[in-house]
Coordinates of C-alpha atoms and ligand atoms in Angstrom, one line a residue:
M1 CA -0.2 0.3 -0.1
Q2 CA 1.0 3.4 -0.5
L3 CA 2.2 5.6 2.2
F4 CA 0.0 8.7 1.3
R5 CA -3.1 6.1 2.5
S6 CA -2.3 6.3 4.9
Q7 CA -1.1 10.1 5.9
E8 CA -3.1 13.4 5.9
L9 CA -0.8 15.5 4.5
K10 CA -2.3 18.9 5.6
I11 CA -0.7 22.0 3.3
Y12 CA -0.7 25.8 3.8
N13 CA -3.1 26.9 0.9
S14 CA -1.9 30.5 0.6
L15 CA -4.3 31.4 -1.3
T16 CA -7.5 30.8 1.3
G17 CA -4.6 31.3 4.4
D18 CA -6.2 27.6 5.7
K19 CA -3.7 24.9 5.5
E20 CA -6.1 22.1 3.8
I21 CA -5.5 18.4 4.3
F22 CA -4.3 17.4 0.9
K23 CA -6.3 16.2 -1.8
S24 CA -4.4 15.7 -5.3
L25 CA -6.7 15.6 -8.8
H26 CA -6.3 12.5 -9.4
E27 CA -5.6 9.9 -6.7
G28 CA -2.0 9.0 -6.8
S29 CA -0.4 11.7 -8.9
I30 CA 0.2 15.3 -8.8
G31 CA 1.2 18.4 -11.0
M32 CA 3.5 21.2 -9.7
Y33 CA 4.8 23.6 -10.7
V34 CA 7.2 26.1 -9.9
C35 CA 8.9 29.3 -11.3
G36 CA 12.1 28.6 -12.2
P37 CA 14.8 31.6 -12.5
T38 CA 15.5 34.1 -14.6
V39 CA 18.9 32.7 -16.6
Y40 CA 19.9 36.4 -16.5
S41 CA 23.4 35.8 -13.6
N42 CA 24.9 33.5 -10.8
V43 CA 21.3 32.4 -8.9
H44 CA 22.5 33.5 -5.5
L45 CA 21.6 31.1 -2.3
G46 CA 18.7 33.1 -1.7
N47 CA 16.9 31.3 -5.0
V48 CA 18.8 28.3 -3.3
R49 CA 16.6 28.1 -0.6
T50 CA 13.3 29.1 -2.5
F51 CA 14.5 26.2 -5.3
M52 CA 15.4 23.7 -2.4
S53 CA 11.5 24.2 -0.3
F54 CA 10.5 22.2 -3.1
D55 CA 12.8 19.9 -4.2
M56 CA 12.2 19.0 -0.3
I57 CA 8.1 18.7 -0.5
Y58 CA 8.7 16.9 -4.5
R59 CA 10.9 14.0 -2.2
Y60 CA 8.1 14.1 0.1
F61 CA 5.0 13.3 -2.7
I62 CA 7.6 10.5 -3.8
H63 CA 8.7 9.9 -1.4
L64 CA 5.0 8.4 -0.2
G65 CA 4.7 7.2 -3.2
Y66 CA 3.1 9.6 -5.3
K67 CA 3.4 9.6 -9.4
V68 CA 4.5 13.4 -9.4
R69 CA 5.3 15.3 -12.9
Y70 CA 7.4 18.5 -11.7
V71 CA 7.5 21.2 -13.9
R72 CA 10.1 24.0 -13.7
N73 CA 10.4 26.5 -15.9
I74 CA 14.0 28.4 -16.8
T75 CA 12.9 32.1 -17.9
D76 CA 14.7 32.9 -20.8
V77 CA 12.6 35.4 -21.8
G78 CA 10.1 38.3 -21.1
H79 CA 11.2 39.7 -17.4
I80 CA 11.5 43.2 -17.0
V81 CA 14.3 45.4 -15.8
D82 CA 12.5 46.3 -12.3
D83 CA 9.4 44.2 -13.3
I84 CA 7.3 47.6 -15.0
D85 CA 6.2 47.0 -18.5
D86 CA 8.5 49.9 -20.2
G87 CA 11.3 48.8 -19.2
E88 CA 14.0 46.5 -20.6
D89 CA 14.3 42.9 -20.7
K90 CA 16.9 42.0 -18.3
I91 CA 18.6 39.2 -20.8
A92 CA 18.6 40.9 -23.5
K93 CA 20.4 44.0 -21.3
K94 CA 23.2 41.4 -19.7
A95 CA 23.4 40.1 -23.9
K96 CA 23.8 44.2 -25.0
L97 CA 26.3 44.4 -21.8
E98 CA 28.8 41.8 -22.8
K99 CA 28.1 41.8 -26.3
V100 CA 27.4 38.3 -27.0
E101 CA 24.0 37.4 -27.9
P102 CA 21.3 36.7 -25.2
M103 CA 21.3 32.6 -26.2
E104 CA 24.7 33.0 -24.9
I105 CA 23.9 34.5 -22.2
V106 CA 21.0 31.5 -21.8
Q107 CA 23.6 29.3 -22.2
R108 CA 26.2 29.5 -19.2
Y109 CA 23.3 31.1 -16.2
T110 CA 21.2 28.2 -17.2
I111 CA 24.7 25.9 -17.0
D112 CA 25.4 27.3 -13.6
F113 CA 21.6 26.8 -12.7
H114 CA 22.5 23.3 -13.1
N115 CA 25.6 22.7 -11.6
V116 CA 24.2 24.2 -8.5
L117 CA 22.3 22.4 -7.9
N118 CA 23.7 19.4 -9.2
N119 CA 26.5 20.2 -6.2
Y120 CA 23.8 21.6 -4.0
N121 CA 22.3 16.9 -4.2
F122 CA 18.6 18.7 -5.6
L123 CA 16.7 16.4 -7.3
P124 CA 16.0 17.6 -11.2
P125 CA 12.6 18.4 -12.3
S126 CA 10.2 15.7 -14.5
I127 CA 10.1 19.0 -17.1
E128 CA 12.4 22.1 -17.6
P129 CA 10.4 23.7 -20.2
T130 CA 11.8 27.5 -21.9
A131 CA 9.7 30.8 -21.9
T132 CA 12.0 30.9 -25.7
G133 CA 10.3 27.4 -26.2
H134 CA 6.4 28.2 -26.2
I135 CA 6.3 31.7 -28.0
I136 CA 3.3 29.9 -30.1
E137 CA 1.6 28.5 -26.7
Q138 CA 2.0 32.1 -25.2
I139 CA 1.0 34.3 -28.6
Q140 CA -2.2 31.3 -27.9
I141 CA -3.5 32.7 -25.3
I142 CA -3.1 35.8 -25.4
E143 CA -5.6 35.6 -28.7
K144 CA -8.5 33.3 -26.3
I145 CA -8.1 36.1 -24.3
L146 CA -8.6 39.0 -27.2
K147 CA -11.6 37.4 -28.1
N148 CA -12.9 36.6 -24.6
G149 CA -12.8 40.2 -24.8
Y150 CA -10.1 40.8 -21.2
A151 CA -7.8 42.3 -23.3
Y152 CA -6.4 44.4 -25.8
E153 CA -4.3 45.6 -28.8
K154 CA -2.5 49.0 -29.2
N155 CA 1.1 49.7 -31.8
G156 CA 1.3 45.9 -31.4
S157 CA 1.6 45.9 -28.7
V158 CA -1.1 43.6 -26.4
Y159 CA -2.1 44.6 -23.2
F160 CA -4.7 42.4 -20.2
D161 CA -7.8 44.8 -19.5
L162 CA -7.3 44.7 -15.7
I163 CA -10.7 46.9 -15.5
K164 CA -13.0 44.9 -18.1
F165 CA -11.2 42.0 -16.6
N166 CA -12.3 43.0 -12.3
E167 CA -16.2 43.6 -13.4
T168 CA -16.2 39.3 -14.1
N169 CA -14.1 37.8 -11.5
Q170 CA -11.5 39.4 -8.8
Y171 CA -8.1 40.6 -9.5
G172 CA -5.6 40.2 -5.8
K173 CA -7.1 37.6 -4.4
L174 CA -4.2 35.7 -4.2
S175 CA -2.2 38.7 -1.8
G176 CA -5.3 40.4 -1.0
R177 CA -5.3 43.8 -2.8
N178 CA -7.6 45.2 -3.5
I179 CA -8.0 46.5 -6.9
D180 CA -10.4 49.8 -6.5
E181 CA -7.6 50.8 -4.2
M182 CA -4.9 50.2 -6.6
L183 CA -5.9 52.9 -8.9
A184 CA -7.3 55.2 -6.5
N185 CA -3.8 55.1 -4.8
T186 CA -2.3 54.9 -9.0
R187 CA -2.4 58.0 -11.2
D188 CA -3.6 58.2 -15.0
T189 CA -1.5 57.1 -17.9
D190 CA -2.4 61.1 -18.5
G191 CA -1.6 59.5 -22.5
Q192 CA 1.9 58.8 -21.8
S193 CA 1.1 55.0 -21.9
D194 CA -0.5 52.9 -25.2
K195 CA -1.6 50.9 -21.3
K196 CA -5.8 52.4 -20.8
N197 CA -4.7 51.9 -17.3
P198 CA -1.2 52.0 -15.3
Q199 CA -2.2 48.7 -13.2
D200 CA -3.0 46.8 -16.8
F201 CA 0.2 45.1 -18.2
A202 CA 1.4 42.9 -21.0
L203 CA 1.0 40.0 -22.4
W204 CA 2.8 41.1 -25.9
K205 CA 5.3 44.2 -26.4
K206 CA 6.2 45.5 -29.8
A207 CA 9.8 45.2 -29.2
E208 CA 11.5 48.6 -30.6
A209 CA 14.1 48.8 -34.0
E210 CA 17.0 48.1 -31.0
H211 CA 15.4 45.4 -28.9
I212 CA 17.4 42.7 -30.0
M213 CA 15.0 39.9 -28.7
R214 CA 12.0 39.9 -30.8
W215 CA 9.3 37.2 -32.4
P216 CA 6.6 37.6 -35.8
S217 CA 3.3 37.5 -34.2
P218 CA -0.2 38.7 -35.4
W219 CA 0.8 42.0 -33.9
G220 CA 3.5 42.5 -35.6
I221 CA 7.8 41.6 -34.5
G222 CA 7.6 41.7 -30.6
F223 CA 8.0 39.6 -27.3
P224 CA 5.8 38.0 -24.9
G225 CA 5.2 39.3 -20.7
W226 CA 6.6 37.5 -18.2
H227 CA 3.7 36.5 -16.8
L228 CA 2.3 34.7 -19.6
E229 CA 5.5 31.6 -20.3
C230 CA 3.8 30.6 -16.6
T231 CA 0.9 30.4 -17.9
A232 CA 0.7 28.4 -20.9
M233 CA 4.2 26.2 -19.9
S234 CA 1.8 25.3 -16.4
T235 CA -1.6 24.3 -18.6
K236 CA 0.5 23.1 -21.8
Y237 CA 2.2 20.2 -19.5
L238 CA -0.3 20.3 -16.6
G239 CA -3.7 20.3 -17.9
H240 CA -6.6 23.0 -17.2
N241 CA -7.2 22.4 -14.0
F242 CA -3.5 20.7 -11.9
D243 CA -2.9 21.1 -7.8
I244 CA 0.4 22.2 -6.8
H245 CA 1.6 26.1 -7.8
G246 CA 5.1 27.6 -6.0
G247 CA 7.8 30.2 -5.6
G248 CA 8.4 32.4 -4.2
M249 CA 7.4 34.6 -2.1
D250 CA 8.4 37.8 -3.9
L251 CA 6.4 36.2 -6.8
K252 CA 3.1 37.0 -5.4
F253 CA 1.8 40.0 -6.3
P254 CA 2.0 40.8 -9.4
H255 CA 3.6 37.5 -11.2
H256 CA 1.2 35.1 -9.7
E257 CA -2.1 37.1 -9.3
C258 CA -1.5 37.9 -13.6
E259 CA -0.9 34.1 -13.7
I260 CA -4.8 33.5 -12.1
A261 CA -6.3 36.8 -13.6
Q262 CA -4.3 35.4 -17.4
N263 CA -6.1 31.7 -16.7
E264 CA -9.5 33.0 -15.8
A265 CA -10.1 35.3 -18.5
C266 CA -7.9 32.8 -20.9
S267 CA -10.2 29.4 -19.8
N268 CA -12.8 30.8 -17.2
K269 CA -10.6 28.6 -14.1
S270 CA -8.4 28.7 -12.2
P271 CA -6.2 26.1 -12.9
V272 CA -4.2 25.8 -9.3
T273 CA -5.8 24.5 -5.9
Y274 CA -2.7 24.6 -3.5
W275 CA -0.4 28.2 -3.9
M276 CA 2.4 27.3 -1.9
H277 CA 5.1 30.0 -1.8
A278 CA 8.1 29.5 0.1
N279 CA 9.5 32.5 2.0
M280 CA 13.3 34.4 1.6
L281 CA 16.8 34.2 3.3
N282 CA 18.0 37.0 4.6
L283 CA 22.0 37.6 5.1
N284 CA 22.9 38.9 7.8
G285 CA 19.6 40.5 9.0
K286 CA 19.4 41.9 6.0
K287 CA 18.0 41.2 2.1
M288 CA 20.0 39.6 -0.1
S289 CA 21.0 41.6 -3.5
K290 CA 23.2 42.1 -5.5
S291 CA 23.7 45.3 -6.5
T292 CA 24.4 46.4 -2.1
G293 CA 27.0 43.1 -2.6
N294 CA 24.8 41.7 1.1
N295 CA 24.7 38.3 -1.2
L296 CA 26.9 35.0 -0.7
L297 CA 26.2 32.7 -3.8
P298 CA 26.3 29.1 -3.7
S299 CA 29.6 28.5 -4.7
E300 CA 30.9 31.0 -1.7
I301 CA 29.5 28.6 0.9
Y302 CA 32.1 25.4 -0.7
S303 CA 34.8 27.7 -1.1
G304 CA 34.5 29.7 2.3
G305 CA 34.9 32.4 -0.6
S306 CA 33.4 35.6 0.9
P307 CA 33.7 37.9 4.0
F308 CA 30.4 37.0 5.0
L309 CA 32.2 33.4 6.2
S310 CA 34.6 32.5 8.4
K311 CA 35.8 29.1 6.5
P312 CA 33.9 26.7 4.2
F313 CA 31.1 24.6 5.0
S314 CA 29.8 21.6 2.5
T315 CA 26.8 21.4 0.9
N316 CA 24.7 19.5 3.5
V317 CA 25.6 21.1 5.3
A318 CA 24.3 24.2 4.2
R319 CA 21.9 22.6 3.2
F320 CA 20.8 21.1 6.6
F321 CA 20.8 25.4 7.8
M322 CA 18.5 25.8 5.0
M323 CA 15.8 22.4 6.5
Q324 CA 16.5 24.1 10.1
A325 CA 13.3 26.3 9.3
H326 CA 9.9 26.2 7.6
Y327 CA 9.8 26.9 4.0
R328 CA 7.6 29.4 5.7
S329 CA 9.5 31.6 7.6
I330 CA 12.1 34.0 7.0
L331 CA 15.8 32.9 7.4
D332 CA 18.7 34.4 8.2
F333 CA 21.5 33.6 7.3
T334 CA 24.6 34.6 9.9
N335 CA 28.0 33.1 9.6
D336 CA 27.6 31.6 13.4
G337 CA 24.0 30.1 12.8
I338 CA 25.5 28.0 9.6
L339 CA 28.8 27.2 12.0
A340 CA 25.6 25.5 14.8
A341 CA 24.0 24.2 12.2
E342 CA 27.8 22.6 11.5
K343 CA 28.0 21.2 14.6
G344 CA 24.4 19.9 14.5
F345 CA 25.3 18.0 11.9
N346 CA 28.4 17.0 12.7
R347 CA 26.5 14.9 16.0
L348 CA 24.0 13.5 13.7
M349 CA 26.1 12.1 11.6
E350 CA 27.8 11.1 14.1
G351 CA 24.7 9.4 15.8
I352 CA 24.6 7.3 12.4
D353 CA 27.6 6.4 13.1
I354 CA 27.0 4.6 16.3
L355 CA 23.5 3.2 15.3
N356 CA 25.4 1.3 12.0
K357 CA 27.3 -0.8 15.2
I358 CA 25.0 -1.4 17.2
S359 CA 23.7 -4.9 17.8
P360 CA 19.7 -6.0 18.5
S361 CA 18.5 -7.4 21.7
D362 CA 15.6 -9.4 22.5
D363 CA 13.5 -6.4 23.8
T364 CA 13.0 -2.9 22.6
S365 CA 12.1 -0.8 25.4
I366 CA 12.0 1.9 23.7
D367 CA 8.7 3.1 21.7
I368 CA 10.3 3.7 17.7
K369 CA 6.8 3.1 16.4
K370 CA 5.8 6.4 17.5
W371 CA 8.3 8.0 17.5
K372 CA 8.0 6.7 13.4
S373 CA 4.9 8.5 13.4
N374 CA 6.0 11.5 15.2
C375 CA 8.3 12.5 11.8
Y376 CA 5.5 11.5 9.9
E377 CA 2.7 14.0 11.6
A378 CA 6.0 16.8 11.6
M379 CA 5.7 16.6 7.7
N380 CA 1.9 16.1 7.9
D381 CA 2.4 18.9 8.8
D382 CA 3.0 22.0 6.1
F383 CA 6.3 19.7 5.9
N384 CA 7.2 21.4 9.4
T385 CA 11.2 20.1 8.7
P386 CA 12.6 22.2 11.7
I387 CA 11.0 19.4 13.8
L388 CA 11.6 16.8 11.6
I389 CA 15.2 17.4 12.8
A390 CA 14.4 18.2 16.0
N391 CA 12.6 14.8 16.1
L392 CA 15.8 13.2 14.6
F393 CA 17.7 13.8 16.9
E394 CA 15.6 12.7 19.5
G395 CA 16.7 9.4 17.2
I396 CA 20.5 10.0 17.8
R397 CA 19.6 10.1 21.8
Y398 CA 18.1 6.2 21.4
V399 CA 21.6 5.2 19.8
Y400 CA 23.2 6.9 22.6
L401 CA 21.0 5.9 25.6
I402 CA 21.3 2.2 24.3
K403 CA 24.7 2.9 22.7
D404 CA 25.2 3.6 27.3
G405 CA 22.8 0.1 27.6
K406 CA 20.8 2.3 28.9
E407 CA 17.9 1.6 26.8
T408 CA 17.9 -1.6 24.5
I409 CA 16.1 -2.0 21.0
N410 CA 15.3 -5.2 19.1
T411 CA 16.0 -6.6 15.4
E412 CA 12.9 -5.9 14.8
D413 CA 13.2 -2.0 15.7
L414 CA 16.1 -1.7 15.0
S415 CA 16.1 -1.5 11.8
L416 CA 12.4 0.8 11.5
L417 CA 15.3 2.9 13.1
K418 CA 17.2 3.4 10.8
D419 CA 14.6 2.8 7.9
T420 CA 13.7 5.7 9.3
I421 CA 16.4 8.2 9.9
N422 CA 17.9 6.9 6.5
S423 CA 14.4 8.0 4.2
F424 CA 14.5 11.0 6.1
L425 CA 17.6 12.6 5.7
F426 CA 18.5 11.1 3.3
D427 CA 15.8 10.8 0.5
V428 CA 13.6 13.5 2.2
L429 CA 15.6 16.1 3.3
G430 CA 18.4 15.4 0.3
I431 CA 21.3 15.3 2.7
K432 CA 23.3 13.6 0.1
K433 CA 25.1 10.5 1.6
E434 CA 28.7 10.0 2.1
K435 CA 30.6 6.8 2.2
N436 CA 32.0 6.7 5.6
N437 CA 31.0 9.6 6.2
S438 CA 34.3 9.6 9.4
D439 CA 37.2 7.2 6.7
S440 CA 39.4 9.2 5.6
S441 CA 38.2 8.4 2.0
G442 CA 34.7 9.1 2.2
K443 CA 37.2 12.8 2.9
L444 CA 39.0 12.6 0.4
E445 CA 36.5 12.2 -2.0
S446 CA 34.4 14.8 -0.9
V447 CA 37.3 16.8 -0.9
I448 CA 38.0 15.9 -4.6
T449 CA 33.4 16.7 -5.5
M450 CA 33.4 20.4 -4.0
L451 CA 37.1 21.1 -6.1
I452 CA 34.7 19.4 -9.4
G453 CA 32.1 21.6 -8.1
M454 CA 34.7 24.8 -8.0
R455 CA 35.6 23.9 -11.1
N456 CA 32.4 23.5 -13.1
E457 CA 32.0 26.9 -11.0
A458 CA 34.9 29.1 -12.7
R459 CA 33.8 26.7 -16.4
S460 CA 30.8 28.4 -15.7
N461 CA 32.1 32.0 -15.0
K462 CA 34.1 31.4 -18.0
D463 CA 37.2 31.4 -15.3
F464 CA 39.6 29.0 -17.6
A465 CA 42.0 30.4 -16.1
M466 CA 41.2 28.9 -12.4
S467 CA 39.5 26.0 -13.9
D468 CA 42.2 24.6 -16.0
L469 CA 43.7 25.1 -12.8
I470 CA 42.2 23.2 -10.1
R471 CA 42.5 20.3 -12.7
D472 CA 45.8 20.5 -12.8
R473 CA 47.4 20.5 -9.4
L474 CA 45.3 17.8 -8.9
L475 CA 47.1 16.3 -12.1
E476 CA 50.5 17.0 -10.1
L477 CA 48.4 15.6 -6.4
G478 CA 47.8 12.2 -8.6
I479 CA 44.0 12.8 -9.2
Q480 CA 42.9 12.5 -13.1
L481 CA 39.5 14.4 -14.5
K482 CA 37.3 13.5 -16.7
D483 CA 34.6 15.3 -18.4
G484 CA 31.9 13.0 -20.1
K485 CA 28.5 14.1 -21.1
D486 CA 26.8 13.2 -17.6
G487 CA 30.0 15.1 -15.9
T488 CA 33.0 15.2 -14.9
T489 CA 34.4 11.9 -12.9
F490 CA 38.0 11.6 -11.7
S491 CA 40.4 8.7 -10.9
L492 CA 43.3 8.3 -9.0
Ligands
LIG501 P1 14.3 35.3 -10.1 O1 15.2 34.0 -11.3 O2 15.0 36.6 -9.8 O3 12.8 35.5 -11.7 O4 14.5 34.0 -8.9 C1 13.9 33.0 -8.9 C2 13.7 31.8 -7.3 O5 14.5 33.3 -6.3 C3 12.6 33.1 -7.6 O6 11.1 32.0 -7.3 C4 12.2 33.8 -6.5 O7 11.0 34.3 -5.3 C5 12.5 33.5 -5.7 N1 14.0 34.3 -4.6 C6 15.2 35.7 -5.6 N2 15.1 35.8 -3.9 C7 15.7 35.9 -3.4 C8 15.5 35.2 -1.4 N3 16.3 36.1 -0.6 N4 15.8 34.1 -0.8 C9 15.2 33.3 -1.1 N5 14.2 33.3 -3.0 C10 14.3 34.4 -3.3
LIG502 ZN1 6.4 31.8 -13.2

């Protein structure tokens, strides 16, 4: 019997503001869409936190026995600087600055994104579609919205008509905004813009002569608006009704609000049952931001090359640090915080080493079944990973009591304890299993893997001098790297 049949999972639904009992549309299957990165620069550790929250959620669904189709897109066109319709496309801007093709920017940062996720032990999504690969689908959606009367064309651009939409629907229901207040608080366009009112958003923008990312459309040469890609790709791969749509908290408005409006205007349906939003990662109490320098790259964690870190940390420790906070809470990254997480993580791993050496007794003095059900209870309460981790530490406390002869455990309970800790720590929380954590060959392997990760980062940043240096120094030590289509391997 699949586990999900015996577990009552509750999920906080941002749309209703309630924790609701999760029921998938099709028994045993889940469709989940998560907004992916805009690939115009390296992802920072904050972005990694959001994707890691959904990686953990995906992992728990799989653990429960669901068949999940997980779609996470790549935004490679349409995301405008400062999210305003009349600004510059983030990717086109970077391409112009570096005098390269926009797709070179896209390629470079998509590779960087994949390297980062690989180093942090993410499961790949089932489908990773790109916005530029779905221009036709986006045009078809605009045509439908126009036909249904919720959009208008002006000078080669198409805008969503929010006032018209709000006559029959409710714009703002996800983020709790009121359109009348929004309209009252903004100046009208004074004829300066093609929009009927400033809150309307672009579905298609006319490409001016200097705009380098451009496609033909029924309204002339142009490019799609940002919000449209997710409507096109989620419904294409998950259907007009699907279970979960997720993203970072900052995407609730306007991105997800506009997605809902587009969907309703197109098919008269609100396609998503559960909207889920992961909270932000701050750095030393302040928002992470590349422009202010209050920023940490995922590779700086294991290279230690950041003024915010006193030393390098493994990606496992960084993952453990993030999993110690609930996905809906703001998490503040500090050097002291990750040092404390490292201590806890090492204690847990030492406990697991001892657990693997314990011999069973004839009887059990601890209620392992109750402890196991507490672990599920934590995860079933809207993926409460901090409580789960507290339960895992409780399991390790039993290990020491058994080792010291203060408690006993029989064969069946010993394997239940081992299986439960292993499943939750490695399969659900996504901690990478390191062979022989305590012995030196395991540590050597981890160090080489870390150096391969740093070399990949250097290569994706076109720092070939650094990537060659890492390869050559390792070779001098008798460690040969081999680049293959599935990544880099090594031989001693
Ligand atoms: P972007 O590439 O800007 O579209 O962002 C990718 C994802 O990272 C989105 O889901 C954002 O909500 C999320 N994100 C951006 N900044 C942070 C942060 N400081 N902490 C957590 N998530 C973030
Ligand atoms: Zn999106």
